[in-house]
JSON list of C-alpha atoms in Angstrom, two decimals:
[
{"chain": "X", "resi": 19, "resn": "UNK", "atom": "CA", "xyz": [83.12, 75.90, 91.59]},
{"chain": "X", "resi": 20, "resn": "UNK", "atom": "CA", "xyz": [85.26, 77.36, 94.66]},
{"chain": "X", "resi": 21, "resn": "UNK", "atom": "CA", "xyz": [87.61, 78.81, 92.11]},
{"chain": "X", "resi": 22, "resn": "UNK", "atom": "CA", "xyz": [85.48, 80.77, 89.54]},
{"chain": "X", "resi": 23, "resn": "UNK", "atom": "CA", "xyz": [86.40, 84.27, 89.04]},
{"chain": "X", "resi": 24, "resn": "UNK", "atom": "CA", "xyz": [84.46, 86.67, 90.90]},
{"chain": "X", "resi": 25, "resn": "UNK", "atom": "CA", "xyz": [84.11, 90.07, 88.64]},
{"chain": "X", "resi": 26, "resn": "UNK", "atom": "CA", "xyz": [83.25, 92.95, 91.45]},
{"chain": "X", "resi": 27, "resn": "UNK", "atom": "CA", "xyz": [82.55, 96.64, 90.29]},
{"chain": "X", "resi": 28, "resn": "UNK", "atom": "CA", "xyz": [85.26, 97.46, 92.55]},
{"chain": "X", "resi": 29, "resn": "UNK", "atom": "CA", "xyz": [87.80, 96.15, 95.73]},
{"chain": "X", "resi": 30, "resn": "UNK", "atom": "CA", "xyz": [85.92, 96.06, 99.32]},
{"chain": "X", "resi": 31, "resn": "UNK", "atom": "CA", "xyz": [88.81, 97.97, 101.00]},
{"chain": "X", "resi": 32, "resn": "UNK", "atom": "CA", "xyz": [88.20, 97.65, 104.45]},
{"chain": "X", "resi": 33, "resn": "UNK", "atom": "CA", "xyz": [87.85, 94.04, 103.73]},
{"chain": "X", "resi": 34, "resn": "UNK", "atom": "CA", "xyz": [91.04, 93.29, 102.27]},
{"chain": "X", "resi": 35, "resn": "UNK", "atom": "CA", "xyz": [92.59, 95.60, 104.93]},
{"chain": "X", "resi": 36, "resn": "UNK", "atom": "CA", "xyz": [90.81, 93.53, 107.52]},
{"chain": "X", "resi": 37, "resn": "UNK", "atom": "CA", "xyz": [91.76, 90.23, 105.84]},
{"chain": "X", "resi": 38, "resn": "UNK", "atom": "CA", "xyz": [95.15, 91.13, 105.41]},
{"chain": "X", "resi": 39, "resn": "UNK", "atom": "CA", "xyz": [95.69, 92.45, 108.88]},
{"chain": "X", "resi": 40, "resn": "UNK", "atom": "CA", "xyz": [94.30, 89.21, 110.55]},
{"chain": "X", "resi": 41, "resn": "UNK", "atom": "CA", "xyz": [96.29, 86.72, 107.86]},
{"chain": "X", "resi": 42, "resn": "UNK", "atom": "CA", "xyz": [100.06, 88.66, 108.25]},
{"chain": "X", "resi": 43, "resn": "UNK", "atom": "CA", "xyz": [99.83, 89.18, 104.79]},
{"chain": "X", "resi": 44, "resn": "UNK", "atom": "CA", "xyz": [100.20, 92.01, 102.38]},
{"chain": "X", "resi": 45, "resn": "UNK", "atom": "CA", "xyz": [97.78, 92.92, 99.71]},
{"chain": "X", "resi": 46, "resn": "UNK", "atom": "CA", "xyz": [98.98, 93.46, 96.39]},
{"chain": "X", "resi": 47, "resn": "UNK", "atom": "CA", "xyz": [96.97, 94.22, 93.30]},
{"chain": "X", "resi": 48, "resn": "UNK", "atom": "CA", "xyz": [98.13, 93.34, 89.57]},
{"chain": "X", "resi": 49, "resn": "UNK", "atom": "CA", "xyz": [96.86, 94.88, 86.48]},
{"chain": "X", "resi": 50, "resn": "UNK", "atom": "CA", "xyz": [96.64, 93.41, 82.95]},
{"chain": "X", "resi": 51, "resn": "UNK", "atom": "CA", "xyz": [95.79, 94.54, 79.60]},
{"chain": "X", "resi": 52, "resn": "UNK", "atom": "CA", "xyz": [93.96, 91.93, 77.61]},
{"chain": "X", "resi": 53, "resn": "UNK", "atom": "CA", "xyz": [94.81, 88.53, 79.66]},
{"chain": "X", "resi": 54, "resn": "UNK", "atom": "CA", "xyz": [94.10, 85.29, 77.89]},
{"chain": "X", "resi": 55, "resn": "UNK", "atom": "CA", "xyz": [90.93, 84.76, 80.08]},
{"chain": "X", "resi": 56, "resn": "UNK", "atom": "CA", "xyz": [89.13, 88.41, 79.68]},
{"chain": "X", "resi": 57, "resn": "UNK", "atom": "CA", "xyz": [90.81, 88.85, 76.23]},
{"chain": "X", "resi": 58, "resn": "UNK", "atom": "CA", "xyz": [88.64, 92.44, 75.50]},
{"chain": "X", "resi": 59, "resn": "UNK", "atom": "CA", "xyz": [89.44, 93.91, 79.11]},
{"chain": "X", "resi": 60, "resn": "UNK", "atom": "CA", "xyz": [91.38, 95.40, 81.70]},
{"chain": "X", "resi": 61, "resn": "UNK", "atom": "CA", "xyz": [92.08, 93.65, 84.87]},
{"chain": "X", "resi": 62, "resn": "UNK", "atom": "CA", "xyz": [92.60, 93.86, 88.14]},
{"chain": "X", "resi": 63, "resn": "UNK", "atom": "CA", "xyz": [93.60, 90.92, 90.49]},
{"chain": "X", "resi": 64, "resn": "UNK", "atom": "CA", "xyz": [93.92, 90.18, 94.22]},
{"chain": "X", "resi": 65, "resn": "UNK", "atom": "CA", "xyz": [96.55, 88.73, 96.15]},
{"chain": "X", "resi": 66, "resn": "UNK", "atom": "CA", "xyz": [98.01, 88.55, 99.45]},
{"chain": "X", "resi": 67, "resn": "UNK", "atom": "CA", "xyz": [101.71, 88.27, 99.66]},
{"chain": "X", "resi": 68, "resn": "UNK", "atom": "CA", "xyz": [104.03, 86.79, 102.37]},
{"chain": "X", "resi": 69, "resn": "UNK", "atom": "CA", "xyz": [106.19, 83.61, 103.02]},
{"chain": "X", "resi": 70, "resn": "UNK", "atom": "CA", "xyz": [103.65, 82.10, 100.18]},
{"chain": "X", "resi": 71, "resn": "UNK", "atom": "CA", "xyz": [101.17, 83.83, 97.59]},
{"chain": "X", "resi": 72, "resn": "UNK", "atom": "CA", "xyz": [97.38, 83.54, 98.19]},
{"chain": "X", "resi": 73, "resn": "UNK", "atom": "CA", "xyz": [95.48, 84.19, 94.65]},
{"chain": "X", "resi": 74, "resn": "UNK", "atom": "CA", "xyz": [92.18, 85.15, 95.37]},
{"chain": "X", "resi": 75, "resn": "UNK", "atom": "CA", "xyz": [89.48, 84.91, 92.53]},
{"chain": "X", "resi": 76, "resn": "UNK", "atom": "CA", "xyz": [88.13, 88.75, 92.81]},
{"chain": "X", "resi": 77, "resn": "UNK", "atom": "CA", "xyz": [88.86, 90.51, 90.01]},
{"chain": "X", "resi": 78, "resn": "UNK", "atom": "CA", "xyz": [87.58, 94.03, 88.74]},
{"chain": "X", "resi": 79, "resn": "UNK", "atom": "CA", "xyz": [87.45, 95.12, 85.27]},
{"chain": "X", "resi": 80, "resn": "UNK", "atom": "CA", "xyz": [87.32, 98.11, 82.48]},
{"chain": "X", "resi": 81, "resn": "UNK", "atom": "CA", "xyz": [87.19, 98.32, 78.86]},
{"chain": "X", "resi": 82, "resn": "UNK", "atom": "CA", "xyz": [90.48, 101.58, 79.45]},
{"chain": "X", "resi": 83, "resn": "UNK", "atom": "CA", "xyz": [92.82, 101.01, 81.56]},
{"chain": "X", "resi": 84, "resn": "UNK", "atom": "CA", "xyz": [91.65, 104.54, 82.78]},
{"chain": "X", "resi": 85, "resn": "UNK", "atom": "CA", "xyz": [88.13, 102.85, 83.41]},
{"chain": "X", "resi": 86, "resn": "UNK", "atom": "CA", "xyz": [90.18, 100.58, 85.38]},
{"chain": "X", "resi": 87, "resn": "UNK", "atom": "CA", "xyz": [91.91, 102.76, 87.70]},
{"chain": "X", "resi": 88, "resn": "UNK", "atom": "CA", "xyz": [88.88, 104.82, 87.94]},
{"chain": "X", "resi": 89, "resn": "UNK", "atom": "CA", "xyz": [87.34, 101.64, 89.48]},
{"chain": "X", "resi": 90, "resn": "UNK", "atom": "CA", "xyz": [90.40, 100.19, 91.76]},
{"chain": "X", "resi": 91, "resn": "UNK", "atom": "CA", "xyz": [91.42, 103.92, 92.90]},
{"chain": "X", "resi": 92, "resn": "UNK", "atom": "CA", "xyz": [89.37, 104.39, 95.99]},
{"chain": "X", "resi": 93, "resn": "UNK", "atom": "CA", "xyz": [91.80, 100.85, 97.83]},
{"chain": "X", "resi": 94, "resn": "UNK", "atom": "CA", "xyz": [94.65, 102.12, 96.37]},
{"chain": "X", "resi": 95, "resn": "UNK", "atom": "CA", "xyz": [94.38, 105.52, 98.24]},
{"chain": "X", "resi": 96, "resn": "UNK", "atom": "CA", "xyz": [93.16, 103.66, 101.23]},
{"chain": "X", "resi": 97, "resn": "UNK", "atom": "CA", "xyz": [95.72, 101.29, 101.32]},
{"chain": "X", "resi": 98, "resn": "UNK", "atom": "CA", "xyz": [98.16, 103.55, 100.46]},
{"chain": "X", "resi": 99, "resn": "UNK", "atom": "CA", "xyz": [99.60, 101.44, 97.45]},
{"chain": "X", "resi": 100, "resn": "UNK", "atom": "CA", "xyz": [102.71, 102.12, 95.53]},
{"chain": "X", "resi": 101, "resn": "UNK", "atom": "CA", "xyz": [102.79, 101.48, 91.76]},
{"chain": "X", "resi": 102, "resn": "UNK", "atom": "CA", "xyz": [105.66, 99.06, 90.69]},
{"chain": "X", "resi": 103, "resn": "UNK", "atom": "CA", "xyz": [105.92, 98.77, 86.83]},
{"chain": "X", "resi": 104, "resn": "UNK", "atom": "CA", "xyz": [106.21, 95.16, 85.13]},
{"chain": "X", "resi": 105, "resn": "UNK", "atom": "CA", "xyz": [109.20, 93.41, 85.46]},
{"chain": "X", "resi": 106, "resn": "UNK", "atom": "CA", "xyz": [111.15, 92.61, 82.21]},
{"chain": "X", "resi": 107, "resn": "UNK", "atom": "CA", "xyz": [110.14, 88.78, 83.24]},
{"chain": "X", "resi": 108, "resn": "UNK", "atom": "CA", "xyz": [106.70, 89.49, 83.83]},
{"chain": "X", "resi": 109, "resn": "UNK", "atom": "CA", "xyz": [104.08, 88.25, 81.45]},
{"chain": "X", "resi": 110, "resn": "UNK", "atom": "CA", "xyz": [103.16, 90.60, 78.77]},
{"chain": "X", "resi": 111, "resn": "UNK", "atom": "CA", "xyz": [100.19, 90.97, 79.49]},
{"chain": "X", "resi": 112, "resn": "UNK", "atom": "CA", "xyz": [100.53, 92.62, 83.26]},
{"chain": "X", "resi": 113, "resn": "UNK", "atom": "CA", "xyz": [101.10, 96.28, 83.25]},
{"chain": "X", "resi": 114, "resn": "UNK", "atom": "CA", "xyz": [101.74, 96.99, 87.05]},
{"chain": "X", "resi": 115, "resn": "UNK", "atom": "CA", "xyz": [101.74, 95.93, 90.54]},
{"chain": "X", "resi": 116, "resn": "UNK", "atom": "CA", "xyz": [100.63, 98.04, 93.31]},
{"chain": "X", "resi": 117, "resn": "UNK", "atom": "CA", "xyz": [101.95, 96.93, 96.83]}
]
């Protein structure tokens, strides 16, 4: 069961600073509307980018998008994240990336 989704009210910041910081890697957080596996939801997703991707299974999530934000704000400020809008190859269902 080491890869069930975790669904968190909201991102531990100084965590994933911490965990970034000590694994070289840069956290990056991707937003969907209505993925296949929370069909009814928002989402929010984890990852660590560098030379290779780490997914992690922590995911936050809102019935608005606004609910979502709301929820994933307080790391974004912290981190200082920039929004990146979806890529025309992107899935449908992601709506941004914040870096």
């Amino acid at each position: 069961m080491k890869n069930m989704t975790v669904i968190v009210n909201c991102f531990d910041y100084k965590a994933i600073a911490q965990k970034a910081h000590r694994i070289n890697k840069l956290p990056s957080i991707v937003c969907y509307e209505r993925p296949a596996d929370f069909p009814k939801k928002f989402v929010a997703r984890l990852f660590y980018l560098g030379n290779t991707t780490i997914t992690t299974n922590v995911v936050v999530t809102g019935d608005t998008y606004d609910e979502l934000l709301e929820k994933i704000n307080p790391v974004l400020d912290y981190l200082g994240m920039v929004k990146f809008n979806r890529a025309p190859g992107d899935d449908n269902c992601i709506m941004e990336v914040w870096l």
